[in-house]
Short mmCIF file of C-alpha atoms in Angstrom, two decimals:
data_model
loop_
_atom_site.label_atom_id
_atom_site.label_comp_id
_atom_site.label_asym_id
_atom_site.label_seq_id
_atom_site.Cartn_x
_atom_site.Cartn_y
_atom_site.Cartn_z
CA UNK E 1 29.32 19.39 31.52
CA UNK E 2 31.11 20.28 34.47
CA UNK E 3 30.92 22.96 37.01
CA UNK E 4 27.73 24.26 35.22
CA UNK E 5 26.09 26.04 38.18
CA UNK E 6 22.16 26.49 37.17
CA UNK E 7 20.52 29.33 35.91
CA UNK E 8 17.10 30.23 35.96
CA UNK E 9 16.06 30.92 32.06
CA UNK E 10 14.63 34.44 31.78
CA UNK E 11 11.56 35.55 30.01
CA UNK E 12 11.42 36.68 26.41
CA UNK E 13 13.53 35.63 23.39
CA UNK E 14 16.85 34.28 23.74
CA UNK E 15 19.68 36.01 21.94
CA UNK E 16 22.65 34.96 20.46
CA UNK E 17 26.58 35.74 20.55
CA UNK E 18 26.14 36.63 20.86
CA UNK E 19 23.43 38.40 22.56
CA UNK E 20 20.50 40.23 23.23
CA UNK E 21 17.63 41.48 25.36
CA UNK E 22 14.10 41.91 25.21
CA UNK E 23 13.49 45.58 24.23
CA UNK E 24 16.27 45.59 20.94
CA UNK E 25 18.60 42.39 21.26
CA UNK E 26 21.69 39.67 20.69
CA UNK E 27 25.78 39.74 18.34
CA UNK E 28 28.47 37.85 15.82
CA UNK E 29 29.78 36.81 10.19
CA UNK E 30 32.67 35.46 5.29
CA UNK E 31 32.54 32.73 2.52
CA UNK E 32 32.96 29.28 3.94
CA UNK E 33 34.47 27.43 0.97
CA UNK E 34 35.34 24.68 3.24
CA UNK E 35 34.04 24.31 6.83
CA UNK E 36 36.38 21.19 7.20
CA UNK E 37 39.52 22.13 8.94
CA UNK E 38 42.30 20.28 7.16
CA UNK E 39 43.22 16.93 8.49
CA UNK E 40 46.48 17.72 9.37
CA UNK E 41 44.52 20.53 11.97
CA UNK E 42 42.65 18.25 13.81
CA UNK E 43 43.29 17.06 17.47
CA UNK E 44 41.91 13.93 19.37
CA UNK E 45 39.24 15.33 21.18
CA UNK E 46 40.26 12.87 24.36
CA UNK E 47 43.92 14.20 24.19
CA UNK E 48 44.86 16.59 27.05
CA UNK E 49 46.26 19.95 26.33
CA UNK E 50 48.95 21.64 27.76
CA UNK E 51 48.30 25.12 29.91
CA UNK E 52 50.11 27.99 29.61
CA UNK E 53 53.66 27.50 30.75
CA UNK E 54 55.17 29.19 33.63
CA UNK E 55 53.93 32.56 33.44
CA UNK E 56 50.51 31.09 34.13
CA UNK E 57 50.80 30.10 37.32
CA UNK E 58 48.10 30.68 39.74
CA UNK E 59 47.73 34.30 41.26
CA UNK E 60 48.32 34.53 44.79
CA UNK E 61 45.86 35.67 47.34
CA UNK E 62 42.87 36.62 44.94
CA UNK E 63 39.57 38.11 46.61
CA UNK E 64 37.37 35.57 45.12
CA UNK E 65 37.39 31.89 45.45
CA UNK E 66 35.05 31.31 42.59
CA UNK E 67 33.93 32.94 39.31
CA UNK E 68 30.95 32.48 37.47
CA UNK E 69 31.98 32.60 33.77
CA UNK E 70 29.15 33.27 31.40
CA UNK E 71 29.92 31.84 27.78
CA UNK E 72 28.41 30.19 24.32
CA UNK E 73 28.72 27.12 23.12
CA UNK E 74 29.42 26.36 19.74
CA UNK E 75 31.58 29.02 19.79
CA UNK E 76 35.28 28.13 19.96
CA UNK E 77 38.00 29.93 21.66
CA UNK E 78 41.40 29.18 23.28
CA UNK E 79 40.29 30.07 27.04
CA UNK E 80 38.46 26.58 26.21
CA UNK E 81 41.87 24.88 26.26
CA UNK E 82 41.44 24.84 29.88
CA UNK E 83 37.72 24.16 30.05
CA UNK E 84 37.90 20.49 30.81
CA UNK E 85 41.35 19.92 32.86
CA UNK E 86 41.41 23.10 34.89
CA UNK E 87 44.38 24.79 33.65
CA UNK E 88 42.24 27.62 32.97
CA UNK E 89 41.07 27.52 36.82
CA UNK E 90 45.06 27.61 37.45
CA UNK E 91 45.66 29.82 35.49
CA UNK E 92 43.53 32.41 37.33
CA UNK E 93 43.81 30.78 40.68
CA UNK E 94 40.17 30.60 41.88
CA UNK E 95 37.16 28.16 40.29
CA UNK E 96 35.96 28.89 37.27
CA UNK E 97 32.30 28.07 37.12
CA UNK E 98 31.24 28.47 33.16
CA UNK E 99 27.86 28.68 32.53
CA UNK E 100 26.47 28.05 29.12
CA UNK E 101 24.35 30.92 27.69
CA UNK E 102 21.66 31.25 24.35
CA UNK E 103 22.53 35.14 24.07
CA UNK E 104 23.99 38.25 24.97
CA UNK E 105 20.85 39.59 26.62
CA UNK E 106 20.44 36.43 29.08
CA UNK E 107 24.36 37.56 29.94
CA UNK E 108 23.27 41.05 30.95
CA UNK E 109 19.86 40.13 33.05
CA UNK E 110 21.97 37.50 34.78
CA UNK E 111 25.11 40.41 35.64
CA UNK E 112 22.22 42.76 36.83
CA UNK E 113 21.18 39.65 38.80
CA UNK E 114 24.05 38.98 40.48
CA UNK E 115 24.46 35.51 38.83
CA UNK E 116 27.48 35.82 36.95
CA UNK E 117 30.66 37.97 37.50
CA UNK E 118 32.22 37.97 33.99
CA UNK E 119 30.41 37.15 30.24
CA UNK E 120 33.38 36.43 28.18
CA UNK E 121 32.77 37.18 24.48
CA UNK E 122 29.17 38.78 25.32
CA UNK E 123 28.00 40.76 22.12
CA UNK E 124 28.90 44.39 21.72
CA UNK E 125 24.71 45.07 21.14
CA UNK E 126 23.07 43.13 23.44
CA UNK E 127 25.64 45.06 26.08
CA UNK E 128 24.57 48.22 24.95
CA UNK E 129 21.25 48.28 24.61
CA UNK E 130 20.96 47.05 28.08
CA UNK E 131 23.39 49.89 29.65
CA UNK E 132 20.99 51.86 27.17
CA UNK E 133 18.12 50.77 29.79
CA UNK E 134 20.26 51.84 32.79
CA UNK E 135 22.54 48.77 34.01
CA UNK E 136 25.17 49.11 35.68
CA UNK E 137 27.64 47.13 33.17
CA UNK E 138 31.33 47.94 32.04
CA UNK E 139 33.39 46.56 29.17
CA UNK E 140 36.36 45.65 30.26
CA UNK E 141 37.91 43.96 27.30
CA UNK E 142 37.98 42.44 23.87
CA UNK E 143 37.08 38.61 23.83
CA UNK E 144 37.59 37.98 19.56
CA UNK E 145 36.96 39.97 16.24
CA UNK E 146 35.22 37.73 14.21
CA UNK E 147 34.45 39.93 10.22
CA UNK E 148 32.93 36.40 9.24
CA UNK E 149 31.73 34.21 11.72
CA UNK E 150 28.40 36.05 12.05
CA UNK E 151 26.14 36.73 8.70
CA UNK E 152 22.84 35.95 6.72
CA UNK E 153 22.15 33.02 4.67
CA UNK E 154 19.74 33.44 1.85
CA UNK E 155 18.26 30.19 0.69
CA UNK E 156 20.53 29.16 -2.46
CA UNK E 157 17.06 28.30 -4.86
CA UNK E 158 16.53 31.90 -4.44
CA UNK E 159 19.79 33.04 -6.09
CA UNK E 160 20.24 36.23 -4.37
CA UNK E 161 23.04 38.62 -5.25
CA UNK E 162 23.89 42.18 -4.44
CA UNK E 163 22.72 43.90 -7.43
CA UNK E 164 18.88 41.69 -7.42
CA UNK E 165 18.45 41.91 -3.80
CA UNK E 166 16.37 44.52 -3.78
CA UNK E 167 13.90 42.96 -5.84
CA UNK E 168 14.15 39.09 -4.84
CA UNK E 169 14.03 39.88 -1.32
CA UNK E 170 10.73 42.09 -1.28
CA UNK E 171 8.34 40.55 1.06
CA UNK E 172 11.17 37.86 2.07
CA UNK E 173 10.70 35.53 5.65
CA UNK E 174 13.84 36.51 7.72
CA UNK E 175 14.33 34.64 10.97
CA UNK E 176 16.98 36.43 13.26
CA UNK E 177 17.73 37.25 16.52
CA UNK E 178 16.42 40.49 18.48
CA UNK E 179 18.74 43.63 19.02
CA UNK E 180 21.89 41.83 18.88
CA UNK E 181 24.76 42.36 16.42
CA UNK E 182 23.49 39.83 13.85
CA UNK E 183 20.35 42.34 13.69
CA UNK E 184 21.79 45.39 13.70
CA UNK E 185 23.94 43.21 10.71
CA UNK E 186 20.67 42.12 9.05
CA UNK E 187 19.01 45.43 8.95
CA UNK E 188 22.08 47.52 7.49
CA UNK E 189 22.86 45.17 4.87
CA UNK E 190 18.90 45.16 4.06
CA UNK E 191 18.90 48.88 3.49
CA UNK E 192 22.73 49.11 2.15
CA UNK E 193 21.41 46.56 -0.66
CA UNK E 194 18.32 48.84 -1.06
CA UNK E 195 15.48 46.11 0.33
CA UNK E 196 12.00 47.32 1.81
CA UNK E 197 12.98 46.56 5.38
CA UNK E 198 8.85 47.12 5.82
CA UNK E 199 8.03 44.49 3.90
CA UNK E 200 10.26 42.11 5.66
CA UNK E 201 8.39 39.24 7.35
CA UNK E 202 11.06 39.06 10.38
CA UNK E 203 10.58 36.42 13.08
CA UNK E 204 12.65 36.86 16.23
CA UNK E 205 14.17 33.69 16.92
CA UNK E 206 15.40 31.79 19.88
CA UNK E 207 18.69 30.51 19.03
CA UNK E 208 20.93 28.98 16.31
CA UNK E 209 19.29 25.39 16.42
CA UNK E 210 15.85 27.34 15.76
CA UNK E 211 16.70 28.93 12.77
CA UNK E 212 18.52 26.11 11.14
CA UNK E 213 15.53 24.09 11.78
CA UNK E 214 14.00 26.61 10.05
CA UNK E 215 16.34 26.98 6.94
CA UNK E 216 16.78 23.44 6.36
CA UNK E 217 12.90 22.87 6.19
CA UNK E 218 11.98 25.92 4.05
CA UNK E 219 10.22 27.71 6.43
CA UNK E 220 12.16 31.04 5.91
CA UNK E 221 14.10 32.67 3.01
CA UNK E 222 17.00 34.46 4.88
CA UNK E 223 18.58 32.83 8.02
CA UNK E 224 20.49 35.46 10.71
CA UNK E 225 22.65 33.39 12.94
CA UNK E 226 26.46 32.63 13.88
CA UNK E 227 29.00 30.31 14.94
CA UNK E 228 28.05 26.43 14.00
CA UNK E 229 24.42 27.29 12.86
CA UNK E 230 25.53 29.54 10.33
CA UNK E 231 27.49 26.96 8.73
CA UNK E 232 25.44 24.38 8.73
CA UNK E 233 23.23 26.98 6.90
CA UNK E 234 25.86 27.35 4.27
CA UNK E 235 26.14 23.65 3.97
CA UNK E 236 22.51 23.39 3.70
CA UNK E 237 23.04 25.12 0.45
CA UNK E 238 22.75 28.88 1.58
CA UNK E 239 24.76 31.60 0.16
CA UNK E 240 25.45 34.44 1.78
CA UNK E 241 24.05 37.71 0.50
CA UNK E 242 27.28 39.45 1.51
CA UNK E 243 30.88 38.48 2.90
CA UNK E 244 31.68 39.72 6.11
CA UNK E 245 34.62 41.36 4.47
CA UNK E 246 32.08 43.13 2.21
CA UNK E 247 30.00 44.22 5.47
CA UNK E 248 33.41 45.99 6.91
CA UNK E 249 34.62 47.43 3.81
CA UNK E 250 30.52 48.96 2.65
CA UNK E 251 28.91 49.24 5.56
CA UNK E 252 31.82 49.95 7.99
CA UNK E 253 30.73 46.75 10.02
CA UNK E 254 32.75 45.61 12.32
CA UNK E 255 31.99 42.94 14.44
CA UNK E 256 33.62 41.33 17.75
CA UNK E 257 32.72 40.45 20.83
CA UNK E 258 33.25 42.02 24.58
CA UNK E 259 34.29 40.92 27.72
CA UNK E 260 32.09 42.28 30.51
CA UNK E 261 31.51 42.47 34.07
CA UNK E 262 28.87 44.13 36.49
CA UNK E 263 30.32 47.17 37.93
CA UNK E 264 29.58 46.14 41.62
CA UNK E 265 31.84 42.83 40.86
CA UNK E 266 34.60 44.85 39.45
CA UNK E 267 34.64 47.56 42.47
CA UNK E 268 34.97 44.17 44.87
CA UNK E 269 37.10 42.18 43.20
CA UNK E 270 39.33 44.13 40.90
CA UNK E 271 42.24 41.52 41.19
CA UNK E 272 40.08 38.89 40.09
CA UNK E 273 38.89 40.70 36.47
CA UNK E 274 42.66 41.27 35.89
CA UNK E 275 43.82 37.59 36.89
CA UNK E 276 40.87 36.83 33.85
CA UNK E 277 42.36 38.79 31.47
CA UNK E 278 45.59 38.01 31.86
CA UNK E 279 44.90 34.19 31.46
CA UNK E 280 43.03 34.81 28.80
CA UNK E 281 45.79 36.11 26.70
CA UNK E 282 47.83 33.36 27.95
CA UNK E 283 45.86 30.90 26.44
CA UNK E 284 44.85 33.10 23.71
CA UNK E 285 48.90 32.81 22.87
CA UNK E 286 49.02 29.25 23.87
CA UNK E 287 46.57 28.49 20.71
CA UNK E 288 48.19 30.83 18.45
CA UNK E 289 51.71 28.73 19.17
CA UNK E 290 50.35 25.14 18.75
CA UNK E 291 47.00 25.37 16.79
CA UNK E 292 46.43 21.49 15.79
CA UNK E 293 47.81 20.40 19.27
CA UNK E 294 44.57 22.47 20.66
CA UNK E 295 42.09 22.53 18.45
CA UNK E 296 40.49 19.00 19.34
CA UNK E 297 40.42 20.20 23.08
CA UNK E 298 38.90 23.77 21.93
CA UNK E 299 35.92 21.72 19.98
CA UNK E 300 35.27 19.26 22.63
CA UNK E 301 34.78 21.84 25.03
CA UNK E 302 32.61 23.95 23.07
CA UNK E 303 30.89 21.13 21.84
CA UNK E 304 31.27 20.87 18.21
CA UNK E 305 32.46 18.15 16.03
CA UNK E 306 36.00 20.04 14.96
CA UNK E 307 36.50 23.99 15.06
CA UNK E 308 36.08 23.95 11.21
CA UNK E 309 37.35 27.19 9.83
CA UNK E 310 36.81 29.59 12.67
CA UNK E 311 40.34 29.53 14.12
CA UNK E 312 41.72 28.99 10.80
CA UNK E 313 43.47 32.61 11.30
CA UNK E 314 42.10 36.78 11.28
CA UNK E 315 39.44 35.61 8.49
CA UNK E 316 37.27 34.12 10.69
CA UNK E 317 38.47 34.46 14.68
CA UNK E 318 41.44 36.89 15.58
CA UNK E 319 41.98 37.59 19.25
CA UNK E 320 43.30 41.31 19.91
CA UNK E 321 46.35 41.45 22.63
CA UNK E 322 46.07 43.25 25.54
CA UNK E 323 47.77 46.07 24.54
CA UNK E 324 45.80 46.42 21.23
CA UNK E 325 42.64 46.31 23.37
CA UNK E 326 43.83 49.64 24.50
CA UNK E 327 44.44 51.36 21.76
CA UNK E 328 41.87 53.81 19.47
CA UNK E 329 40.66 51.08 17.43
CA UNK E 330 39.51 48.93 20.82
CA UNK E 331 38.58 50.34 24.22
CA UNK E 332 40.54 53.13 23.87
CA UNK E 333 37.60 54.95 21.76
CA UNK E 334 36.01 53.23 18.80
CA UNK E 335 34.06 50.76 21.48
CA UNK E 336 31.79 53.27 22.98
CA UNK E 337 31.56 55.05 19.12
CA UNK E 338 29.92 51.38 17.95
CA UNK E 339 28.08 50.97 20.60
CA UNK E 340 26.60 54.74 20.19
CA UNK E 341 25.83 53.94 16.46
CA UNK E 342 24.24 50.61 16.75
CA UNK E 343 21.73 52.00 19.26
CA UNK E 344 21.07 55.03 17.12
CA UNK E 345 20.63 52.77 14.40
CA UNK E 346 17.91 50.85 16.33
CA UNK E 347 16.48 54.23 17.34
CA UNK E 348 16.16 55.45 13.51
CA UNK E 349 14.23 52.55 13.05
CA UNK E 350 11.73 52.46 15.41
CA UNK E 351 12.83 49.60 17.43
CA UNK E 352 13.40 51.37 20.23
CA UNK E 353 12.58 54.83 21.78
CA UNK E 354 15.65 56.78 22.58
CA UNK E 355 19.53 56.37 23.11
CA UNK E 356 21.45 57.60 25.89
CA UNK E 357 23.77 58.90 22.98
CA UNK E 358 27.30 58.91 25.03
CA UNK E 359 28.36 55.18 25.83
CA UNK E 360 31.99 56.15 27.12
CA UNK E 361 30.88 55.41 30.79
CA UNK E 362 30.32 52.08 30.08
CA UNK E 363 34.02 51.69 29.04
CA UNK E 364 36.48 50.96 31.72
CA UNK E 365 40.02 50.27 30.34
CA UNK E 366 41.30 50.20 34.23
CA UNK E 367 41.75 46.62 34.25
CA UNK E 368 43.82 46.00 31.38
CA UNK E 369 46.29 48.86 32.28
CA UNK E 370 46.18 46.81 35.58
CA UNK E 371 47.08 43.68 33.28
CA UNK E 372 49.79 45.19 31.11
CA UNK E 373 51.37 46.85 33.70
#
């Protein structure tokens, strides 16, 4: 993979899309009748795709020379267009270095560290539990809204449903990440559906692969995950316990991802966050006007096979502009409500010992009225 500058893996679980930390956790859910994007969808792979036109061109005179881009595979999205060929790079005008993360958590130690200067599509939980600890993190954007791409798989011999899952999963094996999104998922839909969350046998995982492994051999009876894992899970004959679209329409669930920053980078190189959203959307709209022409370069980049079903359209991945990002259901309030209820969620149950309770500080919508303006 290139321009993969290394990271040193940090102690404790890794968390997924993603993400999550040590002390609560990781982020990410729908039906998947068919995880084979239609023929007529699919791209070559090899075949080089197009940047943005004009309006991407390079920004003049940026602070930074080079970015380091923290990101998860097996998790496709259009700013992968321009992965492999450097039109994203262009795009921004200054070197993108992407480095490949296991979770949402790993993003935040390595933004406290210093190591990376913007995780793009960083989960919403992992973020706040670790501003809940006292970083010094901001959101500065929406990356995707994904209702489906993140969920639990229930092993299909068991033949959960909604109104027996109270009593079949008493005592279950659930593997799932720590503190992220598809926890704070996990543990709502437990109680919504009325299970013992005490008599859960839940093992903290450390990744997708982990708990597929895990599925497929019969080693646990619920599977947490997202992205690829999760349906491969389904494939593997899972069925999920609830649709994502159940989980918003319930539970109130709703589940995207972030774009982030450390504070300190933002402060020094304002121009440079902006320059990142804007291309963003560029190639966010470049997708959305030629889907098949992209989706081969989108999967090769994130390294998966095809992009199945999860750019099919707002079932699976939809991509908020930046001017929706700053409105009341985005940045622009219901943000730093989510991220106030997921912690108090993990708080109510024990996970963890206290919440900071207001999360608006964390929000900083300066950079895409910079970008709109």
């Amino acid at each position: 993979m290139k321009r993969v500058i290394a990271i040193t893996a940090t102690a404790g679980l890794l968390f997924a899309a993603c993400g999550g930390s040590d002390d609560a956790g990781s982020d990410i859910e729908k039906v998947v009748a068919d995880t084979e994007a239609p023929a007529d969808t699919q791209a070559s792979a090899e075949a080089p795709a197009e940047a943005p036109a004009e309006d991407a061109a390079p920004a003049d005179g940026l602070s930074v020379d080079t970015i380091n881009v923290a990101y998860f595979e097996q998790w496709p999205t259009p700013n992968l267009i321009g992965f492999d060929d450097d039109s994203f790079d262009a795009a921004v005008g200054a070197t993108i270095n992407w480095v490949p993360f296991g979770g949402g958590g790993e993003m935040s130690e390595a933004m406290e560290a210093g190591d990376i200067d913007i995780s793009y599509s960083q989960g919403l939980t992992p973020f706040a539990n670790t501003v809940n600890n006292g970083a010094d993190l901001k959101v500065v954007g929406i990356a995707v809204a994904y209702a489906e791409a993140d969920n639990c798989a229930a092993q299909g011999s068991l033949g959960v449903t909604r109104d027996n899952a109270a009593e079949v999963l008493n005592g279950a094996t659930v593997m799932t990440p720590s503190g992220n999104v598809t926890n704070f998922k996990m543990l709502s839909m437990m109680d919504f559906l009325g299970v013992d969350i005490s008599s859960l046998n839940i093992l903290p995982t450390d990744g997708g692969a982990t708990t597929l492994a895990a599925f497929e051999s019969g080693e646990i009876d619920v599977g947490c995950s997202f992205g690829g894992s999760l349906v491969s899970m389904l494939e593997s004959g899972g069925e999920l316990i609830m649709t994502g679209a159940e989980q918003v329409s319930d539970i109130g669930i709703n589940t995207y991802d972030i774009v982030s920053i450390p504070a300190s980078f933002g402060a020094d190189h304002a121009d440079a966050v902006v320059a990142f959203l804007k291309a963003t959307e560029q190639f966010n709209e470049a997708w959305a006007s030629d889907p098949e022409g992209n989706n081969g370069a989108i999967a090769n980049a994130s390294g998966m096979e095809d992009v199945g079903n999860f750019l099919a359209g707002p079932v699976w991945f939809s991509f908020p502009t930046l001017e929706e990002q700053l409105g009341p259901d985005w940045l622009g309030g219901t943000v730093a409500k989510n991220m106030t209820e997921q912690i108090q969620t993990f708080v109510d149950l024990g996970q963890i010992d206290s919440s900071i309770g207001d999360f608006s500080g964390s929000v900083d919508t300066s950079y895409l009225e910079a970008a709109t303006s």
